[in-house]
Short mmCIF file of C-alpha atoms in Angstrom, two decimals:
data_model
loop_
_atom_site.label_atom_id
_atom_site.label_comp_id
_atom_site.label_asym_id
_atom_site.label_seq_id
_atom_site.Cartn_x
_atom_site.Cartn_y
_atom_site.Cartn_z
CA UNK A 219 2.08 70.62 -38.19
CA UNK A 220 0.47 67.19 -38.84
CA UNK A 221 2.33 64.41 -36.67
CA UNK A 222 3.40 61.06 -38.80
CA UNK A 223 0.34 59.25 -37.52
CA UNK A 224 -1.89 62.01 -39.26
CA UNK A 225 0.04 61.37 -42.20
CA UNK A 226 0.31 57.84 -42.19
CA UNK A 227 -3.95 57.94 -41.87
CA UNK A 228 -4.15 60.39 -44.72
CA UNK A 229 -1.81 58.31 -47.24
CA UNK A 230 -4.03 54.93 -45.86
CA UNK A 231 -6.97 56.89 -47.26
CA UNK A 232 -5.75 58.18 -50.07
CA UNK A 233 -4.41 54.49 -51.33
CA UNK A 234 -8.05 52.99 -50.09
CA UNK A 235 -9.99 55.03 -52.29
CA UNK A 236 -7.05 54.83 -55.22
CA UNK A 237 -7.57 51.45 -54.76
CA UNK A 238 -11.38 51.03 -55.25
CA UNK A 239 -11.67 53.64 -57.83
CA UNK A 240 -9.03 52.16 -60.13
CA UNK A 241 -7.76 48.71 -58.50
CA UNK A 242 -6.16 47.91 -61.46
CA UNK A 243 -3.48 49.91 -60.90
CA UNK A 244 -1.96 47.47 -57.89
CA UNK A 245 -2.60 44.67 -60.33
CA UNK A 246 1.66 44.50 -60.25
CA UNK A 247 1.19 43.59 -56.45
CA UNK A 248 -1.35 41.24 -56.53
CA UNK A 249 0.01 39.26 -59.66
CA UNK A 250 2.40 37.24 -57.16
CA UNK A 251 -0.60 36.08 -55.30
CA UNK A 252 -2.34 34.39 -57.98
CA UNK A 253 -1.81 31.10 -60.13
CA UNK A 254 -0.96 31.53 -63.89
CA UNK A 255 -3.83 32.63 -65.77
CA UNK A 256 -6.10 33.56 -62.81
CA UNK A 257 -7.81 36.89 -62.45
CA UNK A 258 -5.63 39.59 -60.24
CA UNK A 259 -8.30 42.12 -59.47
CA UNK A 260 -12.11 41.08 -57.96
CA UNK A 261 -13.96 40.88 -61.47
CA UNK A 262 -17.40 39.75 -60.32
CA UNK A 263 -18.50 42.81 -59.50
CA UNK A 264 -17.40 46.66 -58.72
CA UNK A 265 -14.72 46.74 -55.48
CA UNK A 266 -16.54 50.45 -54.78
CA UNK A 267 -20.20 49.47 -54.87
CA UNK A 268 -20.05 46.55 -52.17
CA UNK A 269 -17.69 48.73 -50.43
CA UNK A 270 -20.37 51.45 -50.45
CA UNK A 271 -23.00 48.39 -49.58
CA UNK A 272 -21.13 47.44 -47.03
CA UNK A 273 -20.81 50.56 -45.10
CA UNK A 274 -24.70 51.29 -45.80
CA UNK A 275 -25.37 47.95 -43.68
CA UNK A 276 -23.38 48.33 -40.98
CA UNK A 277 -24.53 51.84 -40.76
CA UNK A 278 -28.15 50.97 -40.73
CA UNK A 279 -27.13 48.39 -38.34
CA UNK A 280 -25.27 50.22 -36.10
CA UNK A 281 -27.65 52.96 -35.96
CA UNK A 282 -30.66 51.08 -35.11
CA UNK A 283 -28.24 49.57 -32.19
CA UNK A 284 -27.50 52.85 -31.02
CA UNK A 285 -30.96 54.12 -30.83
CA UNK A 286 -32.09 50.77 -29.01
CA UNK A 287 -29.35 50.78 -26.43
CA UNK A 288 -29.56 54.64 -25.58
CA UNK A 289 -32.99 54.23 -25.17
CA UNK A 290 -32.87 51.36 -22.97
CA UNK A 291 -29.98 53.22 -20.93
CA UNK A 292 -31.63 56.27 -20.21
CA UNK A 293 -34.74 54.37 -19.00
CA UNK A 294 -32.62 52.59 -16.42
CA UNK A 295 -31.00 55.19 -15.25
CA UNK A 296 -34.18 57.10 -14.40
CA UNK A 297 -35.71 56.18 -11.18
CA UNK A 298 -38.90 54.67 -12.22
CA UNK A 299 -36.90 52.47 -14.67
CA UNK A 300 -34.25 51.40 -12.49
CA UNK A 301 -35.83 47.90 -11.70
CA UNK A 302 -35.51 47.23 -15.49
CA UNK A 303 -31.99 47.10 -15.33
CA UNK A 304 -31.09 43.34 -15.32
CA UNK A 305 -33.84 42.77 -18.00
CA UNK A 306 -32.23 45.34 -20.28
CA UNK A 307 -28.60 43.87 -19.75
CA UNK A 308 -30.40 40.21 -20.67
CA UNK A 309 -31.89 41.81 -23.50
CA UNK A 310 -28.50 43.10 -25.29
CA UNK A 311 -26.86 40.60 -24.13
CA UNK A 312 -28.38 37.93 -26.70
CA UNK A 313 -26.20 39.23 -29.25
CA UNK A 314 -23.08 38.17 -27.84
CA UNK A 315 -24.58 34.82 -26.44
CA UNK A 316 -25.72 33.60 -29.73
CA UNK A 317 -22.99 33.48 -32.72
CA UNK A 318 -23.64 35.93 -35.70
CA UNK A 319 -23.81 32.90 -37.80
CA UNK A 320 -26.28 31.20 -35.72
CA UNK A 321 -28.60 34.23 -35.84
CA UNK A 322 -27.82 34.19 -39.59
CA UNK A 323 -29.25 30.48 -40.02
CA UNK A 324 -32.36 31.34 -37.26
CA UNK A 325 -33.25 34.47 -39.42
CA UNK A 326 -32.87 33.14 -43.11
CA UNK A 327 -36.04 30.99 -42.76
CA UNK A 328 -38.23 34.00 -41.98
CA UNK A 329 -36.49 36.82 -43.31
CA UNK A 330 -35.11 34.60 -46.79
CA UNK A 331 -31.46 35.71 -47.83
CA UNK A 332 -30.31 38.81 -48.62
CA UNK A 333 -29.52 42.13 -46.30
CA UNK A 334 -32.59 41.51 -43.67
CA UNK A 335 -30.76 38.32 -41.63
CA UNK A 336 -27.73 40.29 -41.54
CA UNK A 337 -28.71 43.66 -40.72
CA UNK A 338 -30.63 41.68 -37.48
CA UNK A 339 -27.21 40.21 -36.60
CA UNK A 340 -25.17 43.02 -36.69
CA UNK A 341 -27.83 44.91 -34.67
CA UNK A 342 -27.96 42.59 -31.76
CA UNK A 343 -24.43 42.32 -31.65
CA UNK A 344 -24.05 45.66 -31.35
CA UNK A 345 -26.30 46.54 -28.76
CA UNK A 346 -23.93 45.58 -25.70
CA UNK A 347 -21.08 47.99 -26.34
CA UNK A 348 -23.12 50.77 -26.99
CA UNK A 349 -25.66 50.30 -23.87
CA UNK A 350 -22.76 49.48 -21.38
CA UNK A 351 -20.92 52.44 -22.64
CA UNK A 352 -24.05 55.18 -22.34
CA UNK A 353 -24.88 53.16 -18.95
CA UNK A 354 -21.64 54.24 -17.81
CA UNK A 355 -21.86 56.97 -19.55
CA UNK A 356 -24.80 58.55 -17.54
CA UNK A 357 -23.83 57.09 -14.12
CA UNK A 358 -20.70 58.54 -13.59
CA UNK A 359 -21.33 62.16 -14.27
CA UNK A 360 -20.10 64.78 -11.72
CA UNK A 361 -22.45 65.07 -8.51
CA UNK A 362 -21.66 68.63 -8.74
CA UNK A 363 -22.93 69.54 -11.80
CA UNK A 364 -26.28 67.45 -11.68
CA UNK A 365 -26.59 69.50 -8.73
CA UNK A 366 -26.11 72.42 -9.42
CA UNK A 367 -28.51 71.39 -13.14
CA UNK A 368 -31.56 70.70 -10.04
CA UNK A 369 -30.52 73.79 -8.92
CA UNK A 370 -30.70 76.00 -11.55
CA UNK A 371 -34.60 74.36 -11.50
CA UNK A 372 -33.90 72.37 -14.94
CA UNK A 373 -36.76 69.70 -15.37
CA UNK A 374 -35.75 66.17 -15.78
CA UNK A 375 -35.85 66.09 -19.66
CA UNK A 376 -34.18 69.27 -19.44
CA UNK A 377 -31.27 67.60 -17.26
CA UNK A 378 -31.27 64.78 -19.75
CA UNK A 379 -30.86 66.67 -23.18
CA UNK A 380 -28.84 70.09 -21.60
CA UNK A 381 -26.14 68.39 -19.52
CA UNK A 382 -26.78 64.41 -19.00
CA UNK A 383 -26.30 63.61 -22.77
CA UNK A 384 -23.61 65.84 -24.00
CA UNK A 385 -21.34 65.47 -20.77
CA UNK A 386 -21.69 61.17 -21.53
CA UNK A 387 -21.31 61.45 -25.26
CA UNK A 388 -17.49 60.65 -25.20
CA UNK A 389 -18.23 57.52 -23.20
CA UNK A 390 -21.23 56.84 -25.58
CA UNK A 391 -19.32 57.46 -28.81
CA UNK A 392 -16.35 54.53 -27.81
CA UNK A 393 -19.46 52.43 -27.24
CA UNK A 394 -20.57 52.96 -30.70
CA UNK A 395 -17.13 52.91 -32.44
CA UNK A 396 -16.09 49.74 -31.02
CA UNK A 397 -19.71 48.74 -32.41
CA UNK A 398 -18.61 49.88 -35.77
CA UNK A 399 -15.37 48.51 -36.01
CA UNK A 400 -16.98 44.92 -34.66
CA UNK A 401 -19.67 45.01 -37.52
CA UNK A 402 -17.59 46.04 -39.70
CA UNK A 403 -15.62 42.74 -40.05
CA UNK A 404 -18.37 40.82 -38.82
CA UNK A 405 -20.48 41.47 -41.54
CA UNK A 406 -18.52 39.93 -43.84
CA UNK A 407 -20.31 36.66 -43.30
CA UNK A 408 -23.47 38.32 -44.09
CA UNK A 409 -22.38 37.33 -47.81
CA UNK A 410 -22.74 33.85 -46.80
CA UNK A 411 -26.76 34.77 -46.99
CA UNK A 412 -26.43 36.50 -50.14
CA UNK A 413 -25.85 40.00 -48.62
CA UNK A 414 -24.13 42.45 -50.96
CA UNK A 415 -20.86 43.45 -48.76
CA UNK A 416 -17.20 42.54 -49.28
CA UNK A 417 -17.32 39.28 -47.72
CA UNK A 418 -18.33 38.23 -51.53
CA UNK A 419 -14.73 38.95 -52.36
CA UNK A 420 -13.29 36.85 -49.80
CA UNK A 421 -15.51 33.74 -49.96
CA UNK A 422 -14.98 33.98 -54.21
CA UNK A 423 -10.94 33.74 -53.27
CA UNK A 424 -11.44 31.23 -51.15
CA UNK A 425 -13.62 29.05 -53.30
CA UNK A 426 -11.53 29.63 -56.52
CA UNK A 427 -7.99 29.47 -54.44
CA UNK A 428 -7.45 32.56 -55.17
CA UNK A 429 -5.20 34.79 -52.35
CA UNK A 430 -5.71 38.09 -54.16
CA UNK A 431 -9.39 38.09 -53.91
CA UNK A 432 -8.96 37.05 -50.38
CA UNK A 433 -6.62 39.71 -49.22
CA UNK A 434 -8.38 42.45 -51.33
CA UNK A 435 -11.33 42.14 -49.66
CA UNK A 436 -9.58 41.54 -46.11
CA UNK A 437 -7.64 44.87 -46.74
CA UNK A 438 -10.45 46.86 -47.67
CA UNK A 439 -12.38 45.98 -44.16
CA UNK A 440 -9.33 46.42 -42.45
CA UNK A 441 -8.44 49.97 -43.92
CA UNK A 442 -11.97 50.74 -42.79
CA UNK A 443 -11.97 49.37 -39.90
CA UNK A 444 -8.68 51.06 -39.03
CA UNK A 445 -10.41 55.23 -40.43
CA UNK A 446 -13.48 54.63 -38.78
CA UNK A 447 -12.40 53.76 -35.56
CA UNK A 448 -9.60 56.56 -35.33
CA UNK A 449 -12.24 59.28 -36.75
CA UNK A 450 -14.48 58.17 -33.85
CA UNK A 451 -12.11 58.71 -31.61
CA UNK A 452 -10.71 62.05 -32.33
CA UNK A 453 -14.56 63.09 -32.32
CA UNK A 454 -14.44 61.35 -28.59
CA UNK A 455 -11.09 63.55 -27.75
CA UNK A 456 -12.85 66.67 -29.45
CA UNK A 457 -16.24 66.27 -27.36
CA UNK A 458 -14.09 65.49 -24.16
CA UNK A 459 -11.83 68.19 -24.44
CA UNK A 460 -14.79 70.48 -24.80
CA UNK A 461 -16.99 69.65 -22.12
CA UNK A 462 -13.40 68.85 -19.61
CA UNK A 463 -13.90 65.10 -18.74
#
């Protein structure tokens, strides 16, 4: 029997994608929001595709991070790469010490506008949740089992892909969905650049004065924000329930 959460996520969805495939149906809600004579529902473009643009950058984004930080926290938590350590944490740490909308304004002179300066700031401000959490991840697994892994005469790789990896995915996967849900809003500004993503409905509300642009496109993000992050985590509950951590 599906708990009122459950159904409170389902009806969410249901009323996001009601809402980008025929917004004008909530035009009644919106009306209140806008000025006589002003537009209601987003009419510079389709609600669906720069929701559907917006997901495909912050999923290239976020990937890309992922790979990156995994990579970088399996290397320091093998022996011969264990003096890399404070580079790596320097290294993923520039996302979070420089702005996204500083990187935006470094990257637009080489990269032009468009997609490219904002896929690079989404990806280095990514990389910190997702290589502390698969740091932790692979430091804290039991003694016993990686023990009893050397004893069973496993090879190092064999370690790494058999029991290191799937016993830290949990941990990983909150590393990644908080990365989500952070590039998620944050690439928003990438429409500042001319990126195609739903920050182009908030910054035409806010240059026309118009509220119901604003809090369309705020909504969307937020809805998204909101499934993405609680999908993520039942996957996290599922994975940890199966391997008992």
């Amino acid at each position: 029997m599906p708990n009122l959460s459950t159904l409170f996520r389902a009806g969410a969805f249901l009323v996001l994608v009601a809402f980008l495939l025929q917004p004008q149906w909530f035009e009644p809600l919106l009306r209140p929001l806008v000025q006589e004579n002003a537009p209601v529902i987003y009419n510079q473009g389709s609600l669906l595709q720069l929701t559907l643009l917006h997901l495909r950058t912050v999923a290239i984004a976020v990937a890309a991070a992922a790979l990156i930080a995994l990579a970088l926290a399996i290397l320091v938590t093998r022996e011969s790469g264990s003096e890399f350590l404070p580079l790596s944490r320097s290294l993923v740490n520039i996302g979070q010490t420089f702005p996204p909308v500083a990187v935006l304004a470094l990257a637009v002179p080489i990269f032009g506008f468009g997609e490219k300066p904002t896929l690079i700031a989404l990806f280095l401000y990514g990389l910190l949740p997702i290589f502390e959490n698969a740091l932790t991840g692979l430091t804290t697994l039991p003694p016993s089992v990686m023990e009893a892994a050397r004893g069973a005469g496993m090879t190092g790789g064999q370690r790494l892909l058999k029991v290191e990896l799937p016993l830290a995915m949990p941990v990983i996967l909150a590393g990644i969905r908080l990365s989500v849900v952070i590039s998620l809003a944050t690439a928003t500004i990438g429409s500042t650049v001319a990126a195609k993503t739903l920050g182009e409905v908030i910054i035409a509300g806010l240059q026309s004065n118009n509220l119901a642009f604003v809090v369309q496109g705020g909504l969307i993000v937020a809805a998204l924000a909101v499934l993405l992050h609680d999908g993520l985590q039942a996957a996290e509950r599922k994975l940890a329930a199966r391997m008992g951590r």
